[in-house]
Amino acid sequence: QVQPVESGGGLVQPGGSLRLTCAASGSIFNLYAMAWYRQAPGAQRELVASITRTRTTSYATSVKGRFIISRDNAKNTVSLQMNSLEPEDTAVYYCNSNPSVAYWGQGTQVTVSS
């Protein structure tokens, strides 16, 4: 099974924006909703945003109105546009199906700091 590959993280100031992208295997992408998860130091991994194959979206309360998840079914990619970033958004971000059935990838680090 091929792990998802996440990219696009970095260091950004509070109030800034980042766009994360994930390439996933077709065998997972074509069968499941896809989601972004994050894990902050010392915390459990949490679901941030999810999108079905028909593009119905859902968000964690903490990111609603600031983050936008999207998917390209032809390219097997899922993206997360993150706006108005806050220090509390600092974490390693992962993508996986929802529910998570793929092996976890390396993730991409997002650090929000002045």
N, CA, C and O atoms as a MOPAC input file, in Angstrom:
PM7 MOZYME 1SCF
protein

 N      0.84500 1    -1.18200 1     0.00000 1
 C      0.00000 1     0.00000 1     0.00000 1
 C      0.88300 1     1.23600 1     0.00000 1
 O      1.82000 1     1.31400 1     0.79500 1
 N      0.62000 1     2.18100 1    -0.84700 1
 C      1.42500 1     3.38600 1    -0.96800 1
 C      0.95100 1     4.42200 1     0.04600 1
 O     -0.24400 1     4.68600 1     0.17800 1
 N      1.92400 1     5.00700 1     0.76300 1
 C      1.57000 1     6.03700 1     1.73900 1
 C      1.21200 1     7.32700 1     1.04100 1
 O      1.75200 1     7.61800 1    -0.02600 1
 N      0.30800 1     8.11400 1     1.61900 1
 C      0.06700 1     9.45900 1     1.09300 1
 C      1.33600 1    10.29100 1     1.23200 1
 O      2.14500 1    10.04300 1     2.12700 1
 N      1.51600 1    11.27000 1     0.35700 1
 C      2.66300 1    12.16200 1     0.40100 1
 C      2.14900 1    13.58700 1     0.55400 1
 O      1.48500 1    14.12700 1    -0.33100 1
 N      2.47300 1    14.18200 1     1.69600 1
 C      2.02200 1    15.53600 1     2.00800 1
 C      3.13000 1    16.54000 1     1.71700 1
 O      4.31400 1    16.22400 1     1.84000 1
 N      2.73800 1    17.75800 1     1.32900 1
 C      3.69500 1    18.83100 1     1.07200 1
 C      3.02700 1    20.18000 1     1.30700 1
 O      1.80400 1    20.28000 1     1.39900 1
 N      3.86200 1    21.21800 1     1.40200 1
 C      3.35000 1    22.57500 1     1.48100 1
 C      3.45500 1    23.24100 1     2.83500 1
 O      3.09300 1    24.41000 1     2.97600 1
 N      3.94400 1    22.52000 1     3.83800 1
 C      4.08000 1    23.11600 1     5.16000 1
 C      5.20700 1    24.13000 1     5.22300 1
 O      5.94400 1    24.31900 1     4.25500 1
 N      5.33100 1    24.77400 1     6.36200 1
 C      6.39400 1    25.75900 1     6.54100 1
 C      6.15100 1    26.61100 1     7.75900 1
 O      5.27900 1    26.33200 1     8.58200 1
 N      6.94900 1    27.66500 1     7.85300 1
 C      6.84100 1    28.62700 1     8.93400 1
 C      6.08200 1    29.85500 1     8.43300 1
 O      6.42100 1    30.41600 1     7.39100 1
 N      5.07300 1    30.26300 1     9.16200 1
 C      4.25800 1    31.40400 1     8.74800 1
 C      3.89200 1    32.22100 1     9.98200 1
 O      3.75800 1    31.67500 1    11.07800 1
 N      3.73400 1    33.51400 1     9.80400 1
 C      3.34900 1    34.38400 1    10.91400 1
 C      1.85800 1    34.25900 1    11.19700 1
 O      1.08600 1    33.90100 1    10.30800 1
 N      1.44900 1    34.55100 1    12.42400 1
 C      0.01500 1    34.55400 1    12.72600 1
 C     -0.74900 1    35.45400 1    11.75700 1
 O     -0.32000 1    36.56400 1    11.44100 1
 N     -1.87600 1    34.95200 1    11.30200 1
 C     -2.67600 1    35.67700 1    10.31600 1
 C     -2.33800 1    35.32100 1     8.88200 1
 O     -3.04500 1    35.72600 1     7.96000 1
 N     -1.27600 1    34.57500 1     8.68400 1
 C     -0.85400 1    34.19500 1     7.34200 1
 C     -1.60800 1    32.99700 1     6.79400 1
 O     -2.52900 1    32.47900 1     7.42600 1
 N     -1.19900 1    32.56100 1     5.60000 1
 C     -1.86600 1    31.45900 1     4.90300 1
 C     -0.84500 1    30.44800 1     4.39100 1
 O      0.30800 1    30.78100 1     4.11700 1
 N     -1.29900 1    29.21900 1     4.27300 1
 C     -0.53200 1    28.14400 1     3.65000 1
 C     -1.49600 1    27.23500 1     2.91800 1
 O     -2.67200 1    27.14000 1     3.26700 1
 N     -0.97900 1    26.56500 1     1.89200 1
 C     -1.77700 1    25.57900 1     1.16900 1
 C     -1.03600 1    24.24900 1     1.18400 1
 O      0.08500 1    24.14200 1     0.68800 1
 N     -1.66700 1    23.25900 1     1.75000 1
 C     -1.10100 1    21.90900 1     1.80400 1
 C     -1.68700 1    21.06000 1     0.68500 1
 O     -2.85100 1    21.21300 1     0.31200 1
 N     -0.86400 1    20.16700 1     0.15800 1
 C     -1.31800 1    19.25500 1    -0.89400 1
 C     -0.90300 1    17.83500 1    -0.54200 1
 O      0.16400 1    17.61000 1     0.03000 1
 N     -1.75200 1    16.88800 1    -0.88900 1
 C     -1.48400 1    15.48400 1    -0.61800 1
 C     -1.76800 1    14.66400 1    -1.87300 1
 O     -2.80700 1    14.82400 1    -2.51400 1
 N     -0.83800 1    13.79500 1    -2.20800 1
 C     -1.04000 1    12.83100 1    -3.29600 1
 C     -1.28600 1    11.46200 1    -2.66600 1
 O     -0.47900 1    10.97700 1    -1.87300 1
 N     -2.39700 1    10.85500 1    -3.02500 1
 C     -2.77700 1     9.58000 1    -2.42000 1
 C     -2.92300 1     8.50500 1    -3.49900 1
 O     -3.07700 1     8.81000 1    -4.68200 1
 N     -2.87200 1     7.25800 1    -3.07200 1
 C     -3.02700 1     6.16300 1    -4.02200 1
 C     -4.47200 1     6.09400 1    -4.51400 1
 O     -5.41300 1     6.37000 1    -3.77000 1
 N     -4.62200 1     5.72500 1    -5.76800 1
 C     -5.95100 1     5.66900 1    -6.34600 1
 C     -6.85100 1     4.65300 1    -5.66900 1
 O     -8.06500 1     4.84300 1    -5.59100 1
 N     -6.25300 1     3.57000 1    -5.17700 1
 C     -7.06500 1     2.52700 1    -4.56000 1
 C     -7.77300 1     3.03700 1    -3.31100 1
 O     -8.86400 1     2.57500 1    -2.97500 1
 N     -7.15300 1     3.98600 1    -2.62900 1
 C     -7.78000 1     4.59000 1    -1.44800 1
 C     -8.65100 1     5.76700 1    -1.86700 1
 O     -9.79500 1     5.90300 1    -1.43400 1
 N     -8.08400 1     6.60800 1    -2.71400 1
 C     -8.74300 1     7.85100 1    -3.09300 1
 C    -10.09600 1     7.59800 1    -3.74500 1
 O    -11.04800 1     8.34900 1    -3.53400 1
 N    -10.17200 1     6.54900 1    -4.52900 1
 C    -11.40100 1     6.30100 1    -5.28900 1
 C    -12.50300 1     5.64600 1    -4.46700 1
 O    -13.64500 1     5.55900 1    -4.91900 1
 N    -12.17400 1     5.18800 1    -3.27400 1
 C    -13.15200 1     4.46600 1    -2.47200 1
 C    -13.63700 1     5.23000 1    -1.25300 1
 O    -14.74400 1     4.99000 1    -0.77100 1
 N    -12.81400 1     6.15600 1    -0.74500 1
 C    -13.10400 1     6.75200 1     0.55000 1
 C    -13.18900 1     8.26700 1     0.49200 1
 O    -12.69000 1     8.90800 1    -0.43200 1
 N    -13.84400 1     8.82400 1     1.51800 1
 C    -13.66600 1    10.23700 1     1.78800 1
 C    -12.19800 1    10.44000 1     2.16400 1
 O    -11.54800 1     9.52800 1     2.67300 1
 N    -11.69100 1    11.62700 1     1.91100 1
 C    -10.31800 1    11.96700 1     2.26900 1
 C    -10.33000 1    13.05300 1     3.33700 1
 O    -11.27900 1    13.83000 1     3.44400 1
 N     -9.27000 1    13.09200 1     4.11700 1
 C     -9.25500 1    14.03700 1     5.22900 1
 C     -7.84100 1    14.50200 1     5.53500 1
 O     -6.85900 1    13.85000 1     5.18100 1
 N     -7.76500 1    15.63100 1     6.19400 1
 C     -6.52900 1    16.12800 1     6.79300 1
 C     -6.63800 1    15.96900 1     8.30700 1
 O     -7.67100 1    16.24600 1     8.91800 1
 N     -5.54500 1    15.51800 1     8.87500 1
 C     -5.42700 1    15.35100 1    10.31100 1
 C     -4.21200 1    16.17100 1    10.75600 1
 O     -3.38300 1    16.56300 1     9.93400 1
 N     -4.11800 1    16.42300 1    12.05000 1
 C     -2.93000 1    17.09000 1    12.56600 1
 C     -2.60700 1    16.56800 1    13.95900 1
 O     -3.47400 1    16.10700 1    14.70100 1
 N     -1.32900 1    16.66000 1    14.27800 1
 C     -0.87300 1    16.23600 1    15.60000 1
 C      0.11900 1    17.25500 1    16.12900 1
 O      1.20800 1    17.43000 1    15.58200 1
 N     -0.27400 1    17.92100 1    17.20100 1
 C      0.59000 1    18.88400 1    17.86900 1
 C      1.45700 1    18.14500 1    18.88700 1
 O      1.10100 1    17.04800 1    19.31800 1
 N      2.58100 1    18.73000 1    19.27400 1
 C      3.44800 1    18.07700 1    20.25800 1
 C      2.69500 1    17.73400 1    21.54500 1
 O      2.02000 1    18.58300 1    22.12600 1
 N      2.81900 1    16.47600 1    21.98000 1
 C      2.18200 1    16.05600 1    23.21300 1
 C      0.69000 1    15.83200 1    23.12900 1
 O      0.04500 1    15.57800 1    24.14700 1
 N      0.12000 1    15.92200 1    21.91700 1
 C     -1.32900 1    15.78900 1    21.76800 1
 C     -1.67500 1    14.59800 1    20.88500 1
 O     -0.82000 1    14.07000 1    20.17300 1
 N     -2.92600 1    14.18600 1    20.93600 1
 C     -3.41400 1    13.13400 1    20.05500 1
 C     -3.60300 1    13.67900 1    18.64300 1
 O     -3.82500 1    14.87400 1    18.45100 1
 N     -3.51500 1    12.79600 1    17.67200 1
 C     -3.83300 1    13.19600 1    16.29800 1
 C     -5.33000 1    13.49200 1    16.22600 1
 O     -6.14200 1    12.75400 1    16.78300 1
 N     -5.69000 1    14.57500 1    15.53700 1
 C     -7.08900 1    14.97100 1    15.43000 1
 C     -7.48300 1    15.19400 1    13.98800 1
 O     -6.66100 1    15.55500 1    13.14700 1
 N     -8.75000 1    14.97200 1    13.72000 1
 C     -9.30500 1    15.20700 1    12.39700 1
 C     -9.55900 1    16.70700 1    12.23600 1
 O    -10.20100 1    17.32900 1    13.08200 1
 N     -9.05600 1    17.27300 1    11.15800 1
 C     -9.19600 1    18.71200 1    10.90900 1
 C    -10.30500 1    18.99100 1     9.90000 1
 O    -11.16400 1    19.84200 1    10.13200 1
 N    -10.28200 1    18.27300 1     8.78300 1
 C    -11.25300 1    18.51200 1     7.72600 1
 C    -11.40400 1    17.25100 1     6.89300 1
 O    -10.46200 1    16.47300 1     6.74700 1
 N    -12.58800 1    17.06000 1     6.35500 1
 C    -12.88000 1    15.85900 1     5.57600 1
 C    -13.70000 1    16.22800 1     4.35600 1
 O    -14.47000 1    17.18700 1     4.38700 1
 N    -13.53400 1    15.45800 1     3.26400 1
 C    -14.29700 1    15.71000 1     2.04300 1
 C    -14.64500 1    14.38300 1     1.39400 1
 O    -13.78000 1    13.52700 1     1.20700 1
 N    -15.91400 1    14.21400 1     1.05300 1
 C    -16.35200 1    12.98900 1     0.38800 1
 C    -16.02000 1    13.04300 1    -1.09900 1
 O    -15.56300 1    14.06600 1    -1.60800 1
 N    -16.25500 1    11.92700 1    -1.78900 1
 C    -15.99900 1    11.90600 1    -3.23300 1
 C    -16.90800 1    12.88900 1    -3.96200 1
 O    -16.54400 1    13.39800 1    -5.02200 1
 N    -18.07100 1    13.15700 1    -3.41500 1
 C    -18.99100 1    14.12700 1    -4.02200 1
 C    -18.79700 1    15.52700 1    -3.44500 1
 O    -19.62300 1    16.41700 1    -3.64500 1
 N    -17.68300 1    15.70400 1    -2.72100 1
 C    -17.23100 1    17.01100 1    -2.25000 1
 C    -18.08200 1    17.62000 1    -1.14900 1
 O    -18.13300 1    18.84100 1    -1.00200 1
 N    -18.73800 1    16.78800 1    -0.38900 1
 C    -19.34500 1    17.26700 1     0.84900 1
 C    -18.23700 1    17.40700 1     1.88300 1
 O    -17.45500 1    16.48000 1     2.09700 1
 N    -18.17300 1    18.57600 1     2.52400 1
 C    -17.06700 1    18.84800 1     3.44200 1
 C    -17.54500 1    18.97000 1     4.88700 1
 O    -18.70300 1    19.28400 1     5.16000 1
 N    -16.61800 1    18.71300 1     5.79200 1
 C    -16.86900 1    18.93900 1     7.21300 1
 C    -15.56900 1    19.38100 1     7.85300 1
 O    -14.48500 1    19.03400 1     7.38400 1
 N    -15.68300 1    20.15700 1     8.94000 1
 C    -14.51200 1    20.75600 1     9.56700 1
 C    -14.59400 1    20.65200 1    11.08500 1
 O    -15.67600 1    20.63900 1    11.67100 1
 N    -13.41300 1    20.57700 1    11.70500 1
 C    -13.35500 1    20.72100 1    13.15000 1
 C    -13.77700 1    22.14300 1    13.50900 1
 O    -13.52600 1    23.08300 1    12.75400 1
 N    -14.40800 1    22.28900 1    14.64400 1
 C    -14.89500 1    23.60000 1    15.06400 1
 C    -13.77100 1    24.63300 1    15.09000 1
 O    -13.98600 1    25.79800 1    14.75700 1
 N    -12.57800 1    24.20700 1    15.48600 1
 C    -11.46300 1    25.13700 1    15.65700 1
 C    -10.96800 1    25.73300 1    14.34700 1
 O    -10.29100 1    26.76100 1    14.36500 1
 N    -11.28500 1    25.12000 1    13.21800 1
 C    -10.78200 1    25.62200 1    11.93300 1
 C    -11.89800 1    26.07700 1    11.00500 1
 O    -11.62600 1    26.61700 1     9.93200 1
 N    -13.13100 1    25.87100 1    11.39700 1
 C    -14.26900 1    26.22500 1    10.53400 1
 C    -14.23500 1    27.71900 1    10.21200 1
 O    -14.06700 1    28.55800 1    11.09700 1
 N    -14.39600 1    28.02700 1     8.93200 1
 C    -14.36100 1    29.41100 1     8.48800 1
 C    -12.97300 1    29.90100 1     8.12900 1
 O    -12.82800 1    30.97400 1     7.54500 1
 N    -11.94200 1    29.12400 1     8.47400 1
 C    -10.56400 1    29.52800 1     8.16500 1
 C     -9.90000 1    28.57500 1     7.16600 1
 O     -9.09700 1    29.00700 1     6.33800 1
 N    -10.23100 1    27.28800 1     7.23900 1
 C     -9.61700 1    26.28100 1     6.37600 1
 C    -10.62000 1    25.82200 1     5.32100 1
 O    -11.82600 1    25.78600 1     5.56500 1
 N    -10.10000 1    25.47300 1     4.14500 1
 C    -10.93600 1    24.95000 1     3.06500 1
 C    -10.28000 1    23.70600 1     2.49900 1
 O     -9.13200 1    23.75400 1     2.05600 1
 N    -10.99800 1    22.59100 1     2.50900 1
 C    -10.49200 1    21.34500 1     1.93400 1
 C    -11.07800 1    21.16100 1     0.53800 1
 O    -12.23600 1    21.49800 1     0.29300 1
 N    -10.27600 1    20.63000 1    -0.36700 1
 C    -10.74400 1    20.36500 1    -1.72500 1
 C    -10.05100 1    19.10300 1    -2.23500 1
 O     -9.04600 1    18.66600 1    -1.67500 1
 N    -10.59500 1    18.53000 1    -3.29400 1
 C     -9.98900 1    17.33700 1    -3.87700 1
 C    -10.10600 1    17.37700 1    -5.38800 1
 O    -11.04100 1    17.94900 1    -5.94900 1
 N     -9.12600 1    16.74900 1    -6.03300 1
 C     -9.11800 1    16.58800 1    -7.48300 1
 C     -9.18200 1    15.09900 1    -7.75900 1
 O     -8.17700 1    14.39900 1    -7.63200 1
 N    -10.35200 1    14.61100 1    -8.13500 1
 C    -10.53100 1    13.17400 1    -8.31300 1
 C     -9.75700 1    12.63400 1    -9.51600 1
 O     -9.44500 1    11.44400 1    -9.56400 1
 N     -9.44800 1    13.48100 1   -10.47000 1
 C     -8.68300 1    13.03100 1   -11.63900 1
 C     -7.20400 1    12.84900 1   -11.30500 1
 O     -6.52900 1    12.01000 1   -11.90000 1
 N     -6.70600 1    13.63500 1   -10.35400 1
 C     -5.27900 1    13.58600 1   -10.01600 1
 C     -5.00700 1    12.85600 1    -8.70100 1
 O     -3.85300 1    12.70000 1    -8.30200 1
 N     -6.06500 1    12.41300 1    -8.03100 1
 C     -5.91300 1    11.74700 1    -6.72200 1
 C     -5.18600 1    12.63500 1    -5.71600 1
 O     -4.32300 1    12.16400 1    -4.97600 1
 N     -5.53100 1    13.90100 1    -5.69200 1
 C     -4.92500 1    14.82800 1    -4.73800 1
 C     -5.99600 1    15.49400 1    -3.88400 1
 O     -7.13200 1    15.69600 1    -4.31300 1
 N     -5.59900 1    15.82500 1    -2.67100 1
 C     -6.47900 1    16.56200 1    -1.76800 1
 C     -5.67000 1    17.71800 1    -1.18700 1
 O     -4.50400 1    17.54500 1    -0.83100 1
 N     -6.27400 1    18.87200 1    -1.09200 1
 C     -5.58700 1    20.07600 1    -0.64100 1
 C     -6.28000 1    20.67300 1     0.57900 1
 O     -7.45700 1    20.42000 1     0.83600 1
 N     -5.52700 1    21.46200 1     1.31300 1
 C     -6.06500 1    22.18000 1     2.46000 1
 C     -5.55400 1    23.61700 1     2.40300 1
 O     -4.36700 1    23.86700 1     2.61300 1
 N     -6.43800 1    24.54400 1     2.12400 1
 C     -6.10900 1    25.96200 1     2.14800 1
 C     -6.32500 1    26.45900 1     3.57000 1
 O     -7.43700 1    26.39000 1     4.09400 1
 N     -5.27200 1    26.95400 1     4.19000 1
 C     -5.33900 1    27.39900 1     5.58100 1
 C     -5.13400 1    28.90100 1     5.63200 1
 O     -4.07300 1    29.39300 1     5.25100 1
 N     -6.12200 1    29.62600 1     6.09300 1
 C     -6.07600 1    31.07600 1     6.19500 1
 C     -6.18400 1    31.50100 1     7.65800 1
 O     -6.60100 1    30.72600 1     8.51900 1
 N     -5.80200 1    32.73600 1     7.91400 1
 C     -5.89000 1    33.29500 1     9.27200 1
 C     -5.27800 1    32.33600 1    10.29500 1
 O     -5.87900 1    32.03300 1    11.32600 1
 N     -4.09500 1    31.88000 1     9.98900 1
 C     -3.44800 1    30.89000 1    10.84300 1
 C     -3.13400 1    31.45300 1    12.22200 1
 O     -2.80600 1    32.62800 1    12.38600 1
 N     -3.24900 1    30.56500 1    13.20800 1
 C     -3.01600 1    30.92800 1    14.60600 1
 C     -1.91700 1    30.03500 1    15.17600 1
 O     -1.68900 1    28.93400 1    14.67400 1
 N     -1.23700 1    30.50200 1    16.22100 1
 C     -0.19000 1    29.65000 1    16.82300 1
 C     -0.71100 1    28.26600 1    17.21300 1
 O      0.04100 1    27.29200 1    17.19300 1
 N     -1.99000 1    28.17800 1    17.56400 1
 C     -2.58400 1    26.89100 1    17.95000 1
 C     -2.70300 1    25.91700 1    16.78200 1
 O     -2.96900 1    24.73300 1    16.98700 1
 N     -2.50700 1    26.40600 1    15.55900 1
 C     -2.54500 1    25.53400 1    14.38200 1
 C     -1.21400 1    24.82800 1    14.15400 1
 O     -1.11500 1    23.96900 1    13.27800 1
 N     -0.19700 1    25.17400 1    14.92300 1
 C      1.10900 1    24.54000 1    14.79200 1
 C      1.00600 1    23.04400 1    15.06800 1
 O      0.55300 1    22.62800 1    16.13400 1
 N      1.43600 1    22.24000 1    14.09000 1
 C      1.31900 1    20.78500 1    14.19600 1
 C      1.93900 1    20.15400 1    12.95100 1
 O      2.27600 1    20.84300 1    11.98900 1
 N      2.08000 1    18.84300 1    12.99200 1
 C      2.37500 1    18.09100 1    11.78300 1
 C      1.03500 1    17.69500 1    11.16800 1
 O      0.17400 1    17.13100 1    11.84300 1
 N      0.87100 1    17.99100 1     9.89800 1
 C     -0.37500 1    17.73500 1     9.19000 1
 C     -0.22300 1    16.51100 1     8.29200 1
 O      0.75700 1    16.37300 1     7.56100 1
 N     -1.20900 1    15.63500 1     8.36600 1
 C     -1.21800 1    14.39000 1     7.59900 1
 C     -2.50900 1    14.30400 1     6.79500 1
 O     -3.53700 1    14.86000 1     7.18100 1
 N     -2.43800 1    13.60100 1     5.67700 1
 C     -3.69000 1    13.26800 1     5.00500 1
 C     -3.85200 1    11.75400 1     5.01400 1
 O     -2.87800 1    11.00400 1     5.07600 1
 N     -5.08300 1    11.33500 1     4.95100 1
 C     -5.44000 1     9.92200 1     4.93900 1
 C     -6.89900 1     9.84700 1     4.55100 1
 O     -7.56800 1    10.87200 1     4.41800 1
 N     -7.38400 1     8.66300 1     4.37300 1
 C     -8.80500 1     8.51000 1     4.12800 1
 C     -9.56500 1     8.75400 1     5.43700 1
 O     -8.96800 1     8.84300 1     6.51000 1
 N    -10.86300 1     8.85600 1     5.32800 1
 C    -11.71700 1     8.99400 1     6.49600 1
 C    -12.84500 1     7.97000 1     6.40200 1
 O    -13.78700 1     8.16700 1     5.63500 1
 N    -12.76700 1     6.89400 1     7.15900 1
 C    -11.81300 1     6.57600 1     8.22300 1
 C    -10.42400 1     6.28200 1     7.67300 1
 O    -10.27400 1     5.96600 1     6.49200 1
 N     -9.41400 1     6.38400 1     8.52000 1
 C     -8.03000 1     6.24600 1     8.07500 1
 C     -7.69200 1     4.77000 1     7.88600 1
 O     -7.57400 1     4.01500 1     8.85100 1
 N     -7.53600 1     4.37300 1     6.60800 1
 C     -7.20500 1     2.97400 1     6.30600 1
 C     -5.82400 1     2.83600 1     5.67900 1
 O     -5.28100 1     1.73300 1     5.62000 1
 N     -5.24700 1     3.94200 1     5.21100 1
 C     -3.92200 1     3.87400 1     4.59600 1
 C     -2.84100 1     3.96000 1     5.67700 1
 O     -3.09500 1     4.39400 1     6.80100 1
 N     -1.64200 1     3.53900 1     5.30800 1
 C     -0.50900 1     3.79800 1     6.19200 1
 C     -0.30600 1     5.30900 1     6.27200 1
 O     -0.54100 1     6.03200 1     5.30400 1
 N      0.13100 1     5.76900 1     7.43000 1
 C      0.37400 1     7.18600 1     7.58700 1
 C      1.67000 1     7.58200 1     6.89400 1
 O      2.66500 1     6.86100 1     6.96300 1
 N      1.65200 1     8.74000 1     6.22100 1
 C      2.83900 1     9.27000 1     5.60400 1
 C      3.69100 1    10.03600 1     6.60400 1
 O      3.46800 1     9.95500 1     7.81200 1
 N      4.66200 1    10.77600 1     6.09800 1
 C      5.57600 1    11.53100 1     6.96400 1
 C      4.93000 1    12.81100 1     7.50300 1
 O      5.35900 1    13.35000 1     8.52300 1
 N      3.91100 1    13.28100 1     6.81600 1
 C      3.27900 1    14.52500 1     7.22300 1
 C      4.10100 1    15.72700 1     6.78700 1
 O      5.20300 1    15.58500 1     6.25800 1
 N      3.55100 1    16.90200 1     7.01700 1
 C      4.24700 1    18.13900 1     6.70600 1
 C      4.07900 1    19.08600 1     7.89200 1
 O      2.97500 1    19.27000 1     8.40400 1
 N      5.18900 1    19.68100 1     8.31900 1
 C      5.19800 1    20.51800 1     9.51800 1
 C      4.65800 1    21.91000 1     9.19400 1
 O      5.09200 1    22.55000 1     8.23600 1
 N      3.71800 1    22.36300 1     9.99900 1
 C      3.21900 1    23.73100 1     9.93000 1
 C      3.53100 1    24.40700 1    11.26100 1
 O      3.12100 1    23.94000 1    12.32400 1
 N      4.26400 1    25.51300 1    11.18100 1
 C      4.60800 1    26.26500 1    12.38400 1
 C      4.10800 1    27.69300 1    12.21600 1
 O      4.46800 1    28.38400 1    11.26300 1
 N      3.27600 1    28.12100 1    13.15500 1
 C      2.72900 1    29.47700 1    13.12600 1
 C      3.34700 1    30.23400 1    14.28900 1
 O      3.05700 1    29.95700 1    15.45300 1
 N      4.19300 1    31.18500 1    13.96200 1
 C      4.92100 1    31.90700 1    15.00600 1
 C      5.41100 1    33.23800 1    14.47000 1
 O      5.73400 1    33.36700 1    13.28900 1
 N      5.46300 1    34.21800 1    15.34700 1
 C      6.01300 1    35.51000 1    14.96900 1
 C      7.50400 1    35.57000 1    15.31600 1
 O      8.15400 1    36.58700 1    15.07200 1

